[in-house]
Coordinates of C-alpha atoms and ligand atoms in Angstrom, one line a residue:
X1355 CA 81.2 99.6 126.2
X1356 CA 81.8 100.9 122.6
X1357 CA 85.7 101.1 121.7
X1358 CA 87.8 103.7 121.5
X1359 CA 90.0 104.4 118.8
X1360 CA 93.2 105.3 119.1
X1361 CA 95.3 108.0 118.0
X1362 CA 95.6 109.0 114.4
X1363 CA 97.9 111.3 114.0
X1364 CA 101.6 110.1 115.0
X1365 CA 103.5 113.0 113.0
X1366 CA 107.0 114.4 114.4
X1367 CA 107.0 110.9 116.2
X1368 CA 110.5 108.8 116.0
X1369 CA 109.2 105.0 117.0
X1370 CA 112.0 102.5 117.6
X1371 CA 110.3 98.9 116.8
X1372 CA 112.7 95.9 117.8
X1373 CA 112.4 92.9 116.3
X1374 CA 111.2 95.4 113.4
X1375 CA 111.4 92.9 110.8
X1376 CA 108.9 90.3 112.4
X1377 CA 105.4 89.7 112.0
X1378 CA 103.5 92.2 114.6
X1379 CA 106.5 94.8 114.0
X1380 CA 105.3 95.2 110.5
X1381 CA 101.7 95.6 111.4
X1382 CA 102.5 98.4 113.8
X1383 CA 104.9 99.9 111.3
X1384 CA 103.1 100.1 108.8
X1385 CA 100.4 102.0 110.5
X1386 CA 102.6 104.3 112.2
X1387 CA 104.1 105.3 109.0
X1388 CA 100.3 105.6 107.4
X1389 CA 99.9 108.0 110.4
X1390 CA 102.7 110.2 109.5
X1391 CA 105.4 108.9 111.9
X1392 CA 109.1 107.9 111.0
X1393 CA 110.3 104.7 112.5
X1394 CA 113.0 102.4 113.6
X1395 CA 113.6 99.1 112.9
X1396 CA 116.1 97.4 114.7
X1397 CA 115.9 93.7 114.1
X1398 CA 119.4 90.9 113.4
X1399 CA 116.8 89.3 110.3
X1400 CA 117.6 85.7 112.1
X1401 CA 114.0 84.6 111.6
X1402 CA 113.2 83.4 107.9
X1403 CA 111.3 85.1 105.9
X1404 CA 111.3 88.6 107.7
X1405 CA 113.0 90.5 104.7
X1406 CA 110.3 90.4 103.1
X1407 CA 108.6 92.0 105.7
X1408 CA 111.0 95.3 105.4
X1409 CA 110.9 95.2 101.4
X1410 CA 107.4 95.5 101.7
X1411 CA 107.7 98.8 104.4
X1412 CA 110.5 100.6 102.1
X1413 CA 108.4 99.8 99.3
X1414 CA 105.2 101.4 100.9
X1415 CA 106.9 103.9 102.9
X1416 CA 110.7 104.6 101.5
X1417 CA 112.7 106.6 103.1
X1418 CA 110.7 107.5 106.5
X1419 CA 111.7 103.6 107.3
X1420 CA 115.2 103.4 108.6
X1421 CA 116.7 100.1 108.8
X1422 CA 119.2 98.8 111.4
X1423 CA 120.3 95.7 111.6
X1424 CA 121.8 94.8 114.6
X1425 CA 120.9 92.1 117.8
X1426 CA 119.2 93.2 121.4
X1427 CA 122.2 91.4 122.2
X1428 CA 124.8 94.2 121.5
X1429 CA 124.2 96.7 124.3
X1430 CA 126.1 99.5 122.6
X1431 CA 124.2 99.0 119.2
X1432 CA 121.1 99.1 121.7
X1433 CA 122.3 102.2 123.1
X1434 CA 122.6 103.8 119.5
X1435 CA 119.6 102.7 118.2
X1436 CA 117.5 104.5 121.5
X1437 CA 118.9 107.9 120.0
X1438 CA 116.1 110.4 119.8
X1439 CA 113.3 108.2 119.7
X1440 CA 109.8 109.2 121.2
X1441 CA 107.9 105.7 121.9
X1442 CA 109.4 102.5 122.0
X1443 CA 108.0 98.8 120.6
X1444 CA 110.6 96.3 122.1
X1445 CA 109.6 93.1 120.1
X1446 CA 112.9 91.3 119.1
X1447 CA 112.8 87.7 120.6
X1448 CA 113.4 84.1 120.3
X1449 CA 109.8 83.6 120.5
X1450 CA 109.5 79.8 120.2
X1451 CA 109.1 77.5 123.2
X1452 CA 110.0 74.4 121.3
X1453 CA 113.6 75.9 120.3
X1454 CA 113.7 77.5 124.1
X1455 CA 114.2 74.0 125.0
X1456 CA 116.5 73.5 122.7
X1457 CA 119.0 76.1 123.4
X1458 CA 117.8 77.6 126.8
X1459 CA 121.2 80.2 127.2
X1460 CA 120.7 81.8 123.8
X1461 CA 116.6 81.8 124.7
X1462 CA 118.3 83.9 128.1
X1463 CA 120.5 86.2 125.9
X1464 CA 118.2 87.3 123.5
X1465 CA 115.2 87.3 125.7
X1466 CA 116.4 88.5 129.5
X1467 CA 119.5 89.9 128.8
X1468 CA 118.5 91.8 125.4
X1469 CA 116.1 93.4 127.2
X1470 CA 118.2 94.7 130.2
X1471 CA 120.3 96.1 127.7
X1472 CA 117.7 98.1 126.5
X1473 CA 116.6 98.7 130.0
X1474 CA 119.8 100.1 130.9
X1475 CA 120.1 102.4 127.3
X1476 CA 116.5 104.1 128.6
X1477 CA 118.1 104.6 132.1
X1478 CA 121.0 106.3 130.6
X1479 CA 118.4 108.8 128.5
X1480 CA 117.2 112.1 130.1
X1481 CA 114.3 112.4 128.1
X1482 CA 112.7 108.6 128.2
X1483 CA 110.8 107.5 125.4
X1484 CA 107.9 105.4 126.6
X1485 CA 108.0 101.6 126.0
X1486 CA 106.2 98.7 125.5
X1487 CA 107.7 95.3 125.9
X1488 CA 105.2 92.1 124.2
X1489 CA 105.2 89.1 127.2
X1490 CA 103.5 85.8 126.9
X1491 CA 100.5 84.2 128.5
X1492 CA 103.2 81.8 129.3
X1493 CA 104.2 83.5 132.3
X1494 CA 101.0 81.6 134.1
X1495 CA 102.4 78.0 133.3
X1496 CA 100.6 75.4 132.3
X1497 CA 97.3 76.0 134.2
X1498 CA 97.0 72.3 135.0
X1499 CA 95.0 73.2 138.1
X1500 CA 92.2 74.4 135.9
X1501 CA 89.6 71.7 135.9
X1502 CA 88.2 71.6 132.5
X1503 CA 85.4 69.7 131.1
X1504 CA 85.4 68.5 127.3
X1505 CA 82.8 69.8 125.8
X1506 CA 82.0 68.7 122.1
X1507 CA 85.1 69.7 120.0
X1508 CA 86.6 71.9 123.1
X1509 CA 87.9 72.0 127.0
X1510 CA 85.8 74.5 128.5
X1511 CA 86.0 76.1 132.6
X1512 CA 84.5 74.4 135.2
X1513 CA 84.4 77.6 136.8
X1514 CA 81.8 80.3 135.7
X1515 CA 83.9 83.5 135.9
X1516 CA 87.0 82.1 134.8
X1517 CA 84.1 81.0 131.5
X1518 CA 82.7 83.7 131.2
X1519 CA 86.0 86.2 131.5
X1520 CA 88.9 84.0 131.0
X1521 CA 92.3 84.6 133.0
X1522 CA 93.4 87.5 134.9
X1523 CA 96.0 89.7 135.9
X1524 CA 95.6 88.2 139.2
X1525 CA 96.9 84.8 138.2
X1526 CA 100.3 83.7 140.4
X1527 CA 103.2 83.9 138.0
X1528 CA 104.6 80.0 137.5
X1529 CA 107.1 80.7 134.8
X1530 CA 107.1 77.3 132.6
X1531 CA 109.9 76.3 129.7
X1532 CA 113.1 78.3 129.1
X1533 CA 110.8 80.7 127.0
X1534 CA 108.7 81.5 130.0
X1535 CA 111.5 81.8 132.5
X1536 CA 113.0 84.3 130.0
X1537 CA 110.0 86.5 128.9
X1538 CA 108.7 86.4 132.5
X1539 CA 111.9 87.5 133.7
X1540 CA 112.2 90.5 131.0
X1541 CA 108.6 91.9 131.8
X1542 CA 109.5 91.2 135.7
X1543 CA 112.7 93.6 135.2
X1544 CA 110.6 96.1 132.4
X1545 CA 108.2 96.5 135.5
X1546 CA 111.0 97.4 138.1
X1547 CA 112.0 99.8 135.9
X1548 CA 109.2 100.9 135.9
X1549 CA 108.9 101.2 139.8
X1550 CA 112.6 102.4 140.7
X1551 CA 113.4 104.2 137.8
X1552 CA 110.2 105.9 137.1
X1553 CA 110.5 104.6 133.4
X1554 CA 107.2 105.0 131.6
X1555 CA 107.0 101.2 130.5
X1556 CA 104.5 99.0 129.8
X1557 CA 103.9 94.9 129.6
X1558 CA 101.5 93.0 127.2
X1559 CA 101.1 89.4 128.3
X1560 CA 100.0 88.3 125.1
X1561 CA 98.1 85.5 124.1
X1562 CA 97.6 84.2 120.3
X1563 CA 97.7 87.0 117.4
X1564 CA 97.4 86.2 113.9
X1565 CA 97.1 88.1 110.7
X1566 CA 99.3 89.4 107.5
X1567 CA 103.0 89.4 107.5
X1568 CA 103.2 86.1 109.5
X1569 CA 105.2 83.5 109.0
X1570 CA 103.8 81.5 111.2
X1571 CA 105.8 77.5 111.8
X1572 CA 104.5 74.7 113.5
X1573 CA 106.7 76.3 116.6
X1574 CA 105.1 79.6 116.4
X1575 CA 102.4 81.0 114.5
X1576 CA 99.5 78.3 115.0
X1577 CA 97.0 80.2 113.5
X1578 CA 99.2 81.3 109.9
X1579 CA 100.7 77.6 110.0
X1580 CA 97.2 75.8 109.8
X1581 CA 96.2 78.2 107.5
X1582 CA 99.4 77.7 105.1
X1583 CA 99.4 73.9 105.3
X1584 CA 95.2 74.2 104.0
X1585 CA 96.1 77.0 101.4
X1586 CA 99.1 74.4 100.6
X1587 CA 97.4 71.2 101.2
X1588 CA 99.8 69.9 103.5
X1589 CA 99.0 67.7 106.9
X1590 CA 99.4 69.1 110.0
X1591 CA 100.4 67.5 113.1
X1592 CA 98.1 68.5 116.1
X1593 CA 100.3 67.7 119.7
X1594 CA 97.9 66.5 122.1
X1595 CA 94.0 65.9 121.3
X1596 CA 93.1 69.2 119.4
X1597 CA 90.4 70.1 122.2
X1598 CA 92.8 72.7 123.3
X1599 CA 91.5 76.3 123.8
X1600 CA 92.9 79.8 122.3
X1601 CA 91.7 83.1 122.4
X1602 CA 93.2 84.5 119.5
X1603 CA 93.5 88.3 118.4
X1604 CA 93.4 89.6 115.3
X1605 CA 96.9 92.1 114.7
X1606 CA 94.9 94.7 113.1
X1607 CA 92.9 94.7 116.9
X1608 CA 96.5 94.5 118.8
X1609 CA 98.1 97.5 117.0
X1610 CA 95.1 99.1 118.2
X1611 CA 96.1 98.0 121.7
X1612 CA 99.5 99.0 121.3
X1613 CA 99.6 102.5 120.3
X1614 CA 96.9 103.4 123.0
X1615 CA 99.3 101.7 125.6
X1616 CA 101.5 104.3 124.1
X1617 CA 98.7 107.1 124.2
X1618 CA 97.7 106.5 127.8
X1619 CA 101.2 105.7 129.1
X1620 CA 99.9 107.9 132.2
X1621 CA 97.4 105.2 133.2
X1622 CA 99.6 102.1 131.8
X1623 CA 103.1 102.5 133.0
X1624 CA 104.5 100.0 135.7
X1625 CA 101.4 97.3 134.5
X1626 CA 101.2 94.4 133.7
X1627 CA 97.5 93.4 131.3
X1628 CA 96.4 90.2 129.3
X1629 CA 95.7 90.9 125.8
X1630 CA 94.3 88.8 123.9
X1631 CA 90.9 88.1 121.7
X1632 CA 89.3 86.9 125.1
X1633 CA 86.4 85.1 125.6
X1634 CA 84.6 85.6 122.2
X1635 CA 87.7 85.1 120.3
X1636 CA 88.5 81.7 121.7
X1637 CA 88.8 78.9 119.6
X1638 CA 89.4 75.2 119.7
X1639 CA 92.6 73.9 117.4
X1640 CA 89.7 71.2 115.8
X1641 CA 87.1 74.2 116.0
X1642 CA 90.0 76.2 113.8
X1643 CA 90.6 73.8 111.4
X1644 CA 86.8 73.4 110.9
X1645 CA 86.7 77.1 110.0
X1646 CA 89.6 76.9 107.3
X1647 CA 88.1 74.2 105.6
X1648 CA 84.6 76.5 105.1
X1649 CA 87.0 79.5 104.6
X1650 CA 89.4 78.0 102.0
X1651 CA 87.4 75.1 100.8
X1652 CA 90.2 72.6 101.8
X1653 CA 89.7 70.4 104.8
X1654 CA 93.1 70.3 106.2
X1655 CA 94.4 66.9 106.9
X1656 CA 96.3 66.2 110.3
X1657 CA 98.1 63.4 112.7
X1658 CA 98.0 63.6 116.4
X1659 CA 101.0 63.4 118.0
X1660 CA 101.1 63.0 122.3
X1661 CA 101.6 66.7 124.2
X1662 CA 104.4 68.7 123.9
X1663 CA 106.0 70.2 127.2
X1664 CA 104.2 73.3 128.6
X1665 CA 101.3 73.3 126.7
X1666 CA 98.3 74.5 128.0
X1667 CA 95.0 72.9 127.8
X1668 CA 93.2 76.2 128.3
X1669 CA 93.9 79.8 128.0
X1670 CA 91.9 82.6 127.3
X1671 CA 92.7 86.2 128.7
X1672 CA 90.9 88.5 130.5
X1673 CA 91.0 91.7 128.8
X1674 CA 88.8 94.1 131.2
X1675 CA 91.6 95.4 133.2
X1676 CA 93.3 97.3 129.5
X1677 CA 89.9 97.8 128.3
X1678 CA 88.9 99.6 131.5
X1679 CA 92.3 101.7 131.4
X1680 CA 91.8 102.4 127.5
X1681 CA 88.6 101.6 126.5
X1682 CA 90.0 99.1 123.8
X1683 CA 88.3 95.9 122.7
X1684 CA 88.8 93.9 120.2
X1685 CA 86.8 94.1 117.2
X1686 CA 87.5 91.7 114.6
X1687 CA 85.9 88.0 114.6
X1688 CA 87.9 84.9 114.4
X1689 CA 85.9 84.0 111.2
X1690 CA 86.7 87.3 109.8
X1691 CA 90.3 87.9 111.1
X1692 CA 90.6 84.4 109.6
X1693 CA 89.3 85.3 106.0
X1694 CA 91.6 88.1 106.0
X1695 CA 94.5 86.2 106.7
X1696 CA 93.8 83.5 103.9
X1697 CA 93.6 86.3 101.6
X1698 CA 97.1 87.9 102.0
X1699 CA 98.6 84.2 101.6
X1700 CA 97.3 84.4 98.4
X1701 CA 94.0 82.8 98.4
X1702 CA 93.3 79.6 97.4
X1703 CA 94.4 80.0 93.9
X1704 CA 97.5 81.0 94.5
X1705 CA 98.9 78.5 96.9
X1706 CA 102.4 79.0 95.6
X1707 CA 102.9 83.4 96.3
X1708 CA 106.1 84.8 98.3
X1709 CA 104.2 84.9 101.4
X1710 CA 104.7 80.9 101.5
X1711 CA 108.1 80.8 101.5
X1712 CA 108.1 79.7 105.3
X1713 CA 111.5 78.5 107.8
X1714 CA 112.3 77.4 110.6
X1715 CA 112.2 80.3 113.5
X1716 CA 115.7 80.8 114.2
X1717 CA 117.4 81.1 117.6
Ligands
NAD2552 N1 102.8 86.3 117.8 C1 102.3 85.9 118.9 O1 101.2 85.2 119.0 C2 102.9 86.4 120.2 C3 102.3 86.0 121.5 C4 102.9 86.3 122.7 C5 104.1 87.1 122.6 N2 104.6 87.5 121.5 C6 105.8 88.3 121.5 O2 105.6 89.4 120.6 C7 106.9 89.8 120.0 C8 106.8 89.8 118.5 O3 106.3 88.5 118.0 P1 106.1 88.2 116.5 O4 105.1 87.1 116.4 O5 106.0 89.4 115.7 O6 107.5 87.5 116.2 P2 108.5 87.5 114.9 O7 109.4 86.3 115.1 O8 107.7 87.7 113.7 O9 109.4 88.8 115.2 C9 110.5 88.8 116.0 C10 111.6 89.5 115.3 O10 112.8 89.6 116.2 C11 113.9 89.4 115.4 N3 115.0 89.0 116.3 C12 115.2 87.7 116.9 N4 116.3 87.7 117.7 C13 116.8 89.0 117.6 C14 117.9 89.6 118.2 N5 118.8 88.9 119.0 N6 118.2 90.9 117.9 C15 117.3 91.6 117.1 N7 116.2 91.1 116.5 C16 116.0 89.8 116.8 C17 113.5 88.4 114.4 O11 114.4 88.4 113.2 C18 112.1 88.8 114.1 O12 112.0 89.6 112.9 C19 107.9 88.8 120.5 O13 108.6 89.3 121.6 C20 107.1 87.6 121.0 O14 107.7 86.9 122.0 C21 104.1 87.1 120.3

């Protein structure tokens, strides 16, 4: 199937991006606002490192960004920020499993709660923007019943069409860590919505995406974090045997994704779809670091340390259920979506840029 492109021209659009200041945010921002649209971002700045993100938009964009700083948490800021906006990109989140575990209410608050808040502002609207709300592959658990074969430097499938076409829509939900329980509960209420209050809303179950503007730590952010600690020459810790399996997405691909969600929010509304790099996009963490030592020059060193809880062995999505809605696919390879990335942290010869400045993810 050849892809199809999606829209080009947002003008007179008013996008509301949560979580505006992070990582995929900026990607969608940024082309939005290339497209003519004005937008929103509504994001509390807790993770590290995302104000650099909105220097760069006002910097490229001035004054069509608009910049609210306020947390999913406050329903009435919520309710203010919803104000006469046309598509919606609900994105703010504690996003890291590891500090789920940690602190499992807040994880709630932001994730579950934040969103009903927003849930409840669209109910309150008479002219409903459409949304998207980003989930997680982990919504499927830990997918220990797959029996896996290692193969070489990965797992792969024992099972041909779960090979061949990685893991569908059809998978029984099995909610694992505090992070899973809260973003599966989120999309769970985003799709009510969608049922009993005729909402036009949408759910990504997303798997790994990479690319510029990421900050990406050893909690979150694989891909960026191997690549910073080889830019950097740094170790890296891999947590389990490194045979583990990814498919990962370039953002440049997802953006894509997303604003055809919004475009054909008559065919994606009240659905859930796995979006991810799928079966040619899936890479090994040994296979990964492999590529960054030919892309940077710099084999990355690394320790193994035993599994951490939730991880799964294997996960690639199935992508033909949003690709036969939309007619997207993805279209950048790991090798280049990889190149690209080492570029805009600088290169090898510049180890030391802004972009580097990483933090902890905050809750
Ligand atoms: N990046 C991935 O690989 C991936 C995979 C699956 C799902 N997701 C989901 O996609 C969304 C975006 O991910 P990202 O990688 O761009 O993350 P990110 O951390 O770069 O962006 C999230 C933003 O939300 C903001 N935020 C956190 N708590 C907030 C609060 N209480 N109120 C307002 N803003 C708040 C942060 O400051 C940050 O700027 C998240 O919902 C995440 O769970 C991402």
């Amino acid at each position: 199937m050849t892809a199809v492109a999606a829209r080009t021209d947002w003008r007179g659009e008013l996008a509301l991006i949560t979580g505006g200041a992070g990582f995929i945010a900026t990607n969608v921002a940024d082309r939005l606002l290339r497209q003519g649209a004005r937008v929103r971002l509504f994001d509390n700045l807790s993770r590290a490192g995302v104000e650099q993100n909105v220097r760069w938009l006002k910097a490229q964009h001035g004054d069509r960004v608009e910049v609210v700083v306020g947390d999913v948490r406050d329903d009435v800021a919520v309710r203010d920020a919803v104000r006469r906006v046309s598509r919606i990109f609900h994105f703010a989140a504690q996003v890291a499993v590891t500090t789920s575990l940690v602190d499992p209410i807040g994880d709630f608050e932001i994730n579950a709660r934040g969103t009903l808040n927003l849930l409840e502002a669209l109910r309150a609207m008479d002219d409903r923007p459409s949304l998207l709300f980003t989930s997680t592959n982990k919504v499927y658990g830990d997918l220990d019943d797959l029996a896996l074969a290692a193969l070489g430097s990965r797992y792969a499938p024992r099972e041909r069409t779960i090979a061949q076409q990685g893991i569908g829509e059809d998978r029984p939900l099995d909610f694992h860590s505090p992070y899973g329980c809260s973003k599966g509960a989120a999309e769970q209420y985003v799709l009510d919505y969608a049922r009993t209050f005729q909402l036009p809303a949408t759910v990504f179950r997303m798997s790994c995406i990479y690319g510029p503007h990421q900050f990406g730590t050893e909690d979150q952010g694989w891909v960026a974090h191997f690549a910073i600690q080889a830019i950097k020459r740094r170790p890296l810790t891999l947590y389990g045997d490194g045979l583990q399996v990814r498919d990962v997405l370039f953002v440049e691909d997802l953006v894509d994704a997303m604003l055809l969600a919004h475009d054909r929010i008559d065919r994606t509304a009240g659905e859930a779809f796995n979006i991810g790099g799928g079966p040619r996009n899936a890479v090994s963490l040994l296979e990964l670091l492999d590529l960054l030592a030919d892309v940077t020059g710099r084999p990355p060193s690394f320790d193994i340390e035993p599994w951490r809880a939730a991880d799964q062995r294997y996960y690639v999505s199935d992508v033909r259920k949003f690709a036969a809605a939309t007619g997207w696919r993805p279209r950048v390879s790991v090798r280049e979506g990889v190149q690209r990335l080492v570029e805009w942290l600088g290169g090898v010869g510049h180890a030391a840029t802004a972009p580097l400045a990483v933090g902890k993810v905050a809750s």
